[in-house]
Tab-separated table of C-alpha atoms in Angstrom:
chain	number	residue	atom	x	y	z
A	1	UNK	CA	-0.090	0.301	0.282
A	2	UNK	CA	2.949	2.912	0.930
A	3	UNK	CA	5.132	1.379	-1.946
A	4	UNK	CA	1.321	2.006	-3.978
A	5	UNK	CA	1.233	5.836	-2.475
A	6	UNK	CA	5.251	6.936	-2.943
A	7	UNK	CA	4.601	5.483	-7.018
A	8	UNK	CA	1.167	7.305	-7.071
A	9	UNK	CA	2.717	10.884	-5.673
A	10	UNK	CA	6.100	9.678	-8.286
A	11	UNK	CA	3.587	10.401	-10.885
A	12	UNK	CA	1.628	13.384	-9.723
A	13	UNK	CA	5.458	15.462	-9.174
A	14	UNK	CA	6.213	14.073	-12.758
A	15	UNK	CA	3.855	14.926	-14.255
A	16	UNK	CA	3.554	18.854	-12.487
A	17	UNK	CA	6.878	18.696	-13.648
A	18	UNK	CA	6.648	18.128	-17.045
A	19	UNK	CA	3.473	20.713	-17.376
A	20	UNK	CA	5.834	23.249	-15.551
A	21	UNK	CA	7.882	21.805	-18.563
A	22	UNK	CA	5.896	22.494	-21.509
A	23	UNK	CA	4.356	25.845	-20.249
A	24	UNK	CA	8.166	27.547	-19.938
A	25	UNK	CA	8.344	26.339	-23.410
A	26	UNK	CA	5.581	27.348	-24.645
A	27	UNK	CA	6.133	31.082	-23.201
A	28	UNK	CA	9.691	30.638	-24.792
A	29	UNK	CA	8.576	30.384	-27.979
A	30	UNK	CA	5.758	32.471	-27.393
A	31	UNK	CA	8.046	35.192	-27.244
A	32	UNK	CA	11.130	34.488	-28.851
A	33	UNK	CA	9.713	32.295	-32.834
A	34	UNK	CA	9.218	36.093	-33.819
A	35	UNK	CA	11.610	36.332	-36.548
A	36	UNK	CA	12.554	39.979	-35.616
A	37	UNK	CA	14.616	41.674	-39.163
A	38	UNK	CA	13.574	45.125	-40.143
A	39	UNK	CA	13.350	46.989	-43.009
A	40	UNK	CA	15.958	50.326	-41.636
A	41	UNK	CA	14.660	52.610	-45.132
A	42	UNK	CA	11.156	52.160	-44.419
A	43	UNK	CA	11.380	51.579	-40.682
A	44	UNK	CA	8.030	49.644	-38.644
A	45	UNK	CA	5.825	50.874	-36.253
A	46	UNK	CA	6.489	49.252	-32.654
A	47	UNK	CA	3.034	49.610	-31.311
A	48	UNK	CA	4.073	48.705	-26.892
A	49	UNK	CA	1.468	47.256	-24.599
A	50	UNK	CA	2.562	45.477	-21.574
A	51	UNK	CA	3.479	41.749	-22.686
A	52	UNK	CA	3.980	42.521	-26.607
A	53	UNK	CA	5.499	44.561	-29.248
A	54	UNK	CA	2.921	44.762	-32.503
A	55	UNK	CA	5.516	45.256	-35.736
A	56	UNK	CA	3.627	46.790	-38.348
A	57	UNK	CA	4.723	46.926	-41.330
A	58	UNK	CA	4.161	48.694	-44.746
A	59	UNK	CA	4.724	46.702	-48.387
A	60	UNK	CA	3.584	48.323	-51.638
A	61	UNK	CA	0.535	50.311	-50.143
A	62	UNK	CA	-0.296	47.012	-47.989
A	63	UNK	CA	-0.031	46.350	-43.675
A	64	UNK	CA	0.848	43.340	-41.907
A	65	UNK	CA	1.084	42.744	-38.389
A	66	UNK	CA	3.630	40.437	-36.230
A	67	UNK	CA	2.972	40.134	-32.342
A	68	UNK	CA	6.656	39.410	-30.303
A	69	UNK	CA	5.388	38.423	-26.564
A	70	UNK	CA	7.594	38.784	-23.835
A	71	UNK	CA	6.319	37.547	-19.958
A	72	UNK	CA	7.889	40.127	-18.468
A	73	UNK	CA	6.277	44.250	-18.174
A	74	UNK	CA	7.679	45.751	-21.477
A	75	UNK	CA	6.825	50.133	-21.343
A	76	UNK	CA	8.324	50.393	-24.722
A	77	UNK	CA	11.096	49.302	-27.275
A	78	UNK	CA	13.418	50.502	-29.793
A	79	UNK	CA	16.076	48.558	-32.995
A	80	UNK	CA	19.653	49.075	-32.761
A	81	UNK	CA	20.817	49.147	-36.038
A	82	UNK	CA	24.345	47.743	-35.078
A	83	UNK	CA	23.987	45.122	-32.588
A	84	UNK	CA	20.040	43.931	-35.417
A	85	UNK	CA	19.309	43.323	-31.527
A	86	UNK	CA	15.315	44.821	-30.667
A	87	UNK	CA	15.235	45.794	-26.553
A	88	UNK	CA	12.375	46.961	-24.012
A	89	UNK	CA	13.437	47.867	-20.757
A	90	UNK	CA	11.917	45.347	-18.951
A	91	UNK	CA	10.530	44.872	-15.056
A	92	UNK	CA	9.183	41.590	-13.380
A	93	UNK	CA	8.723	42.303	-9.952
A	94	UNK	CA	7.796	39.483	-8.634
A	95	UNK	CA	11.159	37.791	-10.284
A	96	UNK	CA	12.737	41.128	-8.657
A	97	UNK	CA	13.752	41.847	-11.766
A	98	UNK	CA	13.887	44.857	-13.814
A	99	UNK	CA	16.712	45.107	-16.983
A	100	UNK	CA	16.786	44.562	-20.968
A	101	UNK	CA	14.957	42.067	-22.789
A	102	UNK	CA	17.127	41.666	-26.420
A	103	UNK	CA	14.844	39.410	-28.826
A	104	UNK	CA	16.880	38.628	-32.158
A	105	UNK	CA	18.273	35.356	-33.980
A	106	UNK	CA	14.721	33.545	-32.664
A	107	UNK	CA	15.612	34.365	-29.273
A	108	UNK	CA	14.058	36.457	-26.024
A	109	UNK	CA	17.580	36.389	-23.653
A	110	UNK	CA	17.450	38.881	-20.434
A	111	UNK	CA	19.856	40.953	-18.962
A	112	UNK	CA	19.245	41.796	-15.513
A	113	UNK	CA	20.516	45.408	-14.656
A	114	UNK	CA	22.041	46.406	-11.565
A	115	UNK	CA	20.529	48.679	-9.577
A	116	UNK	CA	18.722	50.115	-12.333
A	117	UNK	CA	15.070	50.356	-13.345
A	118	UNK	CA	15.381	51.093	-17.383
A	119	UNK	CA	12.627	53.373	-18.418
A	120	UNK	CA	12.714	55.772	-21.264
A	121	UNK	CA	15.386	53.708	-23.978
A	122	UNK	CA	16.784	55.019	-27.137
A	123	UNK	CA	19.425	53.820	-29.494
A	124	UNK	CA	22.684	54.044	-31.630
A	125	UNK	CA	24.879	52.397	-32.345
A	126	UNK	CA	25.678	48.654	-30.987
A	127	UNK	CA	24.773	51.735	-27.186
A	128	UNK	CA	21.458	51.754	-25.065
A	129	UNK	CA	20.891	55.764	-23.714
A	130	UNK	CA	18.107	55.159	-21.150
A	131	UNK	CA	16.352	56.804	-17.543
A	132	UNK	CA	16.664	54.789	-14.645
A	133	UNK	CA	12.939	54.680	-12.946
A	134	UNK	CA	14.473	54.501	-9.505
A	135	UNK	CA	13.045	57.003	-6.896
A	136	UNK	CA	16.324	58.929	-6.276
A	137	UNK	CA	17.422	62.241	-4.907
A	138	UNK	CA	19.808	64.891	-4.105
A	139	UNK	CA	21.189	66.475	-0.908
A	140	UNK	CA	18.829	69.090	-0.949
A	141	UNK	CA	15.555	66.300	-1.142
A	142	UNK	CA	14.839	67.113	-4.775
A	143	UNK	CA	14.323	64.111	-7.324
A	144	UNK	CA	17.450	63.564	-9.963
A	145	UNK	CA	17.062	60.888	-12.141
A	146	UNK	CA	19.704	58.598	-12.711
A	147	UNK	CA	20.994	57.635	-16.592
A	148	UNK	CA	23.294	55.512	-18.048
A	149	UNK	CA	24.721	53.925	-21.590
A	150	UNK	CA	24.891	50.359	-22.055
A	151	UNK	CA	27.361	49.009	-24.230
A	152	UNK	CA	24.951	46.191	-25.846
A	153	UNK	CA	28.688	43.963	-26.318
A	154	UNK	CA	29.735	43.496	-23.064
A	155	UNK	CA	26.101	44.075	-21.343
A	156	UNK	CA	27.619	46.961	-18.803
A	157	UNK	CA	27.260	51.033	-18.892
A	158	UNK	CA	30.533	52.439	-19.791
A	159	UNK	CA	29.524	55.849	-18.838
A	160	UNK	CA	26.647	57.020	-15.553
A	161	UNK	CA	25.437	59.960	-14.612
A	162	UNK	CA	22.795	62.497	-14.002
A	163	UNK	CA	21.060	65.491	-13.959
A	164	UNK	CA	17.661	67.082	-12.135
A	165	UNK	CA	14.526	66.401	-12.004
A	166	UNK	CA	11.961	63.440	-13.333
A	167	UNK	CA	13.216	62.356	-17.035
A	168	UNK	CA	9.612	62.465	-19.260
A	169	UNK	CA	10.335	60.987	-22.608
A	170	UNK	CA	13.546	61.150	-24.247
A	171	UNK	CA	13.747	60.736	-28.307
A	172	UNK	CA	16.714	60.081	-30.870
A	173	UNK	CA	17.264	63.535	-33.496
A	174	UNK	CA	20.309	62.248	-35.607
A	175	UNK	CA	23.514	61.535	-32.778
A	176	UNK	CA	21.665	62.682	-29.937
A	177	UNK	CA	19.288	62.378	-27.127
A	178	UNK	CA	17.001	64.672	-26.104
A	179	UNK	CA	14.793	63.957	-22.955
A	180	UNK	CA	12.776	66.988	-20.654
A	181	UNK	CA	13.432	66.281	-16.850
A	182	UNK	CA	10.960	68.462	-14.739
A	183	UNK	CA	12.308	69.269	-11.586
A	184	UNK	CA	10.925	71.468	-8.350
A	185	UNK	CA	12.650	75.087	-7.653
A	186	UNK	CA	13.114	75.883	-10.561
A	187	UNK	CA	15.372	73.440	-11.916
A	188	UNK	CA	13.678	71.937	-15.211
A	189	UNK	CA	15.420	71.671	-18.154
A	190	UNK	CA	15.516	69.580	-21.666
A	191	UNK	CA	19.055	67.568	-21.948
A	192	UNK	CA	20.996	66.699	-25.425
A	193	UNK	CA	23.362	63.521	-24.996
A	194	UNK	CA	25.610	63.236	-27.260
A	195	UNK	CA	26.570	59.768	-28.828
A	196	UNK	CA	29.753	60.618	-30.299
A	197	UNK	CA	31.582	62.883	-27.210
A	198	UNK	CA	29.578	60.700	-25.029
A	199	UNK	CA	28.972	64.535	-23.187
A	200	UNK	CA	24.969	65.771	-21.836
A	201	UNK	CA	24.434	69.322	-22.470
A	202	UNK	CA	21.475	71.546	-21.379
A	203	UNK	CA	20.158	72.937	-24.180
A	204	UNK	CA	17.338	75.346	-22.593
A	205	UNK	CA	19.933	78.450	-20.979
A	206	UNK	CA	18.367	78.743	-18.862
A	207	UNK	CA	16.864	76.609	-15.610
A	208	UNK	CA	12.675	76.689	-15.915
A	209	UNK	CA	9.696	76.308	-13.264
A	210	UNK	CA	7.948	74.262	-15.498
A	211	UNK	CA	9.362	72.155	-19.266
A	212	UNK	CA	7.587	69.902	-21.248
A	213	UNK	CA	7.421	66.445	-20.715
A	214	UNK	CA	7.209	65.875	-24.493
A	215	UNK	CA	9.124	67.010	-26.869
A	216	UNK	CA	9.506	66.725	-30.935
A	217	UNK	CA	11.399	68.673	-34.043
A	218	UNK	CA	10.243	71.169	-36.945
A	219	UNK	CA	13.018	71.675	-39.341
A	220	UNK	CA	15.615	74.020	-37.029
A	221	UNK	CA	12.573	74.561	-34.165
A	222	UNK	CA	11.896	72.164	-30.844
A	223	UNK	CA	7.850	72.160	-30.138
A	224	UNK	CA	7.207	70.533	-26.555
A	225	UNK	CA	3.572	69.824	-25.381
A	226	UNK	CA	3.032	69.681	-21.613
A	227	UNK	CA	0.124	68.115	-20.427
A	228	UNK	CA	-2.074	66.515	-17.659
A	229	UNK	CA	0.538	63.743	-15.973
A	230	UNK	CA	3.991	66.551	-15.785
A	231	UNK	CA	4.591	66.076	-12.527
A	232	UNK	CA	4.855	69.030	-10.545
A	233	UNK	CA	3.951	71.348	-13.305
A	234	UNK	CA	1.370	74.883	-11.678
A	235	UNK	CA	-2.686	74.481	-12.891
A	236	UNK	CA	-1.748	76.026	-15.765
A	237	UNK	CA	0.319	72.766	-16.886
A	238	UNK	CA	-1.420	71.859	-20.540
A	239	UNK	CA	0.828	73.392	-22.783
A	240	UNK	CA	2.255	74.645	-25.768
A	241	UNK	CA	6.199	75.362	-26.025
A	242	UNK	CA	8.504	76.850	-29.672
A	243	UNK	CA	11.787	76.065	-27.959
A	244	UNK	CA	14.581	78.530	-30.610
A	245	UNK	CA	18.055	78.510	-30.002
A	246	UNK	CA	17.951	77.580	-26.538
A	247	UNK	CA	15.395	80.070	-25.210
A	248	UNK	CA	12.032	79.482	-25.771
A	249	UNK	CA	10.113	81.898	-27.628
A	250	UNK	CA	6.895	81.584	-27.293
A	251	UNK	CA	3.788	79.454	-25.165
A	252	UNK	CA	0.599	78.777	-26.394
A	253	UNK	CA	-1.802	77.842	-23.851
A	254	UNK	CA	-3.928	74.957	-24.372
A	255	UNK	CA	-7.378	73.155	-23.403
A	256	UNK	CA	-7.278	70.709	-20.308
A	257	UNK	CA	-6.771	67.381	-21.002
A	258	UNK	CA	-4.019	67.130	-23.906
A	259	UNK	CA	-2.348	64.019	-23.343
A	260	UNK	CA	0.495	63.666	-26.443
A	261	UNK	CA	1.038	65.247	-30.159
A	262	UNK	CA	1.780	64.252	-33.444
A	263	UNK	CA	4.144	66.218	-35.930
A	264	UNK	CA	2.842	66.407	-39.657
A	265	UNK	CA	4.169	68.632	-42.557
A	266	UNK	CA	3.449	72.133	-40.834
A	267	UNK	CA	1.085	71.184	-38.312
A	268	UNK	CA	0.770	69.664	-34.271
A	269	UNK	CA	-2.442	67.088	-34.230
A	270	UNK	CA	-2.533	67.563	-30.114
A	271	UNK	CA	-4.727	64.303	-29.056
A	272	UNK	CA	-6.534	65.632	-26.005
A	273	UNK	CA	-8.680	62.268	-23.295
A	274	UNK	CA	-10.558	64.982	-20.729
A	275	UNK	CA	-12.059	63.489	-18.108
A	276	UNK	CA	-15.719	63.865	-18.803
A	277	UNK	CA	-16.250	62.724	-22.492
A	278	UNK	CA	-14.620	61.412	-25.513
A	279	UNK	CA	-11.368	61.905	-26.479
A	280	UNK	CA	-10.598	63.701	-29.522
A	281	UNK	CA	-7.808	65.603	-32.241
A	282	UNK	CA	-7.143	68.521	-32.647
A	283	UNK	CA	-4.401	71.248	-35.364
A	284	UNK	CA	-2.914	73.939	-35.681
A	285	UNK	CA	-0.421	74.848	-37.764
A	286	UNK	CA	2.956	75.837	-36.839
A	287	UNK	CA	3.966	78.938	-38.644
A	288	UNK	CA	0.897	81.405	-39.617
A	289	UNK	CA	-2.534	80.959	-37.249
A	290	UNK	CA	-2.795	79.756	-34.202
A	291	UNK	CA	-6.792	78.325	-34.163
A	292	UNK	CA	-6.908	74.826	-33.913
A	293	UNK	CA	-9.812	73.093	-35.382
A	294	UNK	CA	-10.902	69.701	-34.170
A	295	UNK	CA	-10.575	67.126	-37.013
A	296	UNK	CA	-12.690	63.442	-36.351
A	297	UNK	CA	-9.727	60.796	-37.606
A	298	UNK	CA	-10.953	57.731	-35.276
A	299	UNK	CA	-13.661	56.988	-32.811
A	300	UNK	CA	-12.721	57.930	-28.571
A	301	UNK	CA	-8.801	57.993	-30.459
A	302	UNK	CA	-6.263	56.890	-27.704
A	303	UNK	CA	-2.941	57.262	-29.158
A	304	UNK	CA	-1.078	59.420	-32.710
A	305	UNK	CA	1.890	59.911	-34.082
A	306	UNK	CA	3.526	60.427	-37.429
A	307	UNK	CA	4.766	57.919	-39.928
A	308	UNK	CA	7.245	57.424	-42.941
A	309	UNK	CA	4.807	60.776	-43.916
A	310	UNK	CA	1.718	59.526	-42.320
A	311	UNK	CA	-0.478	60.168	-39.143
A	312	UNK	CA	-0.804	56.894	-37.521
A	313	UNK	CA	-4.005	56.898	-35.136
A	314	UNK	CA	-4.983	54.531	-32.779
A	315	UNK	CA	-8.782	53.978	-31.032
A	316	UNK	CA	-10.150	52.249	-28.465
A	317	UNK	CA	-11.158	49.082	-29.929
A	318	UNK	CA	-7.185	49.056	-30.940
A	319	UNK	CA	-7.546	50.343	-34.313
A	320	UNK	CA	-4.639	51.422	-36.884
A	321	UNK	CA	-5.574	54.650	-39.112
A	322	UNK	CA	-3.042	55.926	-41.413
A	323	UNK	CA	-3.171	59.189	-43.155
A	324	UNK	CA	-1.983	61.228	-45.849
A	325	UNK	CA	-1.128	64.621	-45.133
A	326	UNK	CA	-4.367	65.612	-45.998
A	327	UNK	CA	-5.860	63.890	-43.615
A	328	UNK	CA	-7.616	61.583	-45.802
A	329	UNK	CA	-7.510	56.948	-44.803
A	330	UNK	CA	-5.734	55.544	-47.303
A	331	UNK	CA	-5.108	52.232	-44.805
A	332	UNK	CA	-6.566	50.796	-41.515
A	333	UNK	CA	-5.719	47.859	-39.766
A	334	UNK	CA	-7.414	45.448	-36.782
A	335	UNK	CA	-4.226	44.926	-34.080
A	336	UNK	CA	-6.616	42.052	-32.093
A	337	UNK	CA	-4.883	43.439	-28.438
A	338	UNK	CA	-6.687	43.543	-25.560
A	339	UNK	CA	-4.430	45.893	-23.613
A	340	UNK	CA	-3.611	49.166	-23.440
A	341	UNK	CA	-1.552	50.795	-26.610
A	342	UNK	CA	1.454	52.445	-24.086
A	343	UNK	CA	4.185	53.939	-26.604
A	344	UNK	CA	4.548	54.146	-30.264
A	345	UNK	CA	8.014	53.715	-31.985
A	346	UNK	CA	9.602	53.319	-34.556
A	347	UNK	CA	12.789	50.027	-35.524
A	348	UNK	CA	14.908	53.181	-37.024
């Protein structure tokens, strides 16, 4: 009887082990069997949800999609052309993991980054510039953000530094990365990191009480949007900033509920998400008349960006719409996901 009981117990443990192994194998394959390859001349669109990267490709006017699954939380993603890796800052609180997931050659590889919780990230020639989500303060008790330049070949930092405040977002333009950092006590600024010299510069000649938390470029001018999520910003925080030669040349007050913006041709599109009604998009010219005009591009839009001289809009039903510069719809695609879209980036 005892021998039968032991045999049964052994069988149960064996079955559990087989099922657990099968689950791990399934998740591993689910996260890594998508081929990571991109057309550098026609960058794919990367739509980031907590556990998936949806890759949208346009070929001869047709949209196709691929999905890359990751059981750990991801906020954004970026493609590094030098190492041919798709990379995502990754979190897994239950396993105390914070680091980078590398997708390449049909494999998903996790690189733990000790004492660093990467949040925003841009890549250049085998290096990642990323900020940390860890809460840090200086001697005055004011928040600071730790940043690091990470070598993808040696998997270690080659440079680390801090800036005042909390970094809001990060974009790459040419060989530089730009990021605004909001800080109390009139110490906010926008920073530029040069990938060629590894040096950091302040964009604004004078520190400010507040700065935008999203920035884009139009010709030789930087345009910034301050939205409702701008920590520490004043009550009239919904603004557009026009920045040239290190100076804020103009501020334009906006309605409440700004979320994000896109620039297409000579126009700024602003997505609003009011608390008491459906979201909507307004468009205004960058130069000349500053009168905003509401445009109907989707029912309750949630995300906007520009892509290959087109405008991308995602709605509440997780449907992607592509518009030309005259705001005429030229394509659409069902994403087929039920999770929130956290970020949209481009594989460039």
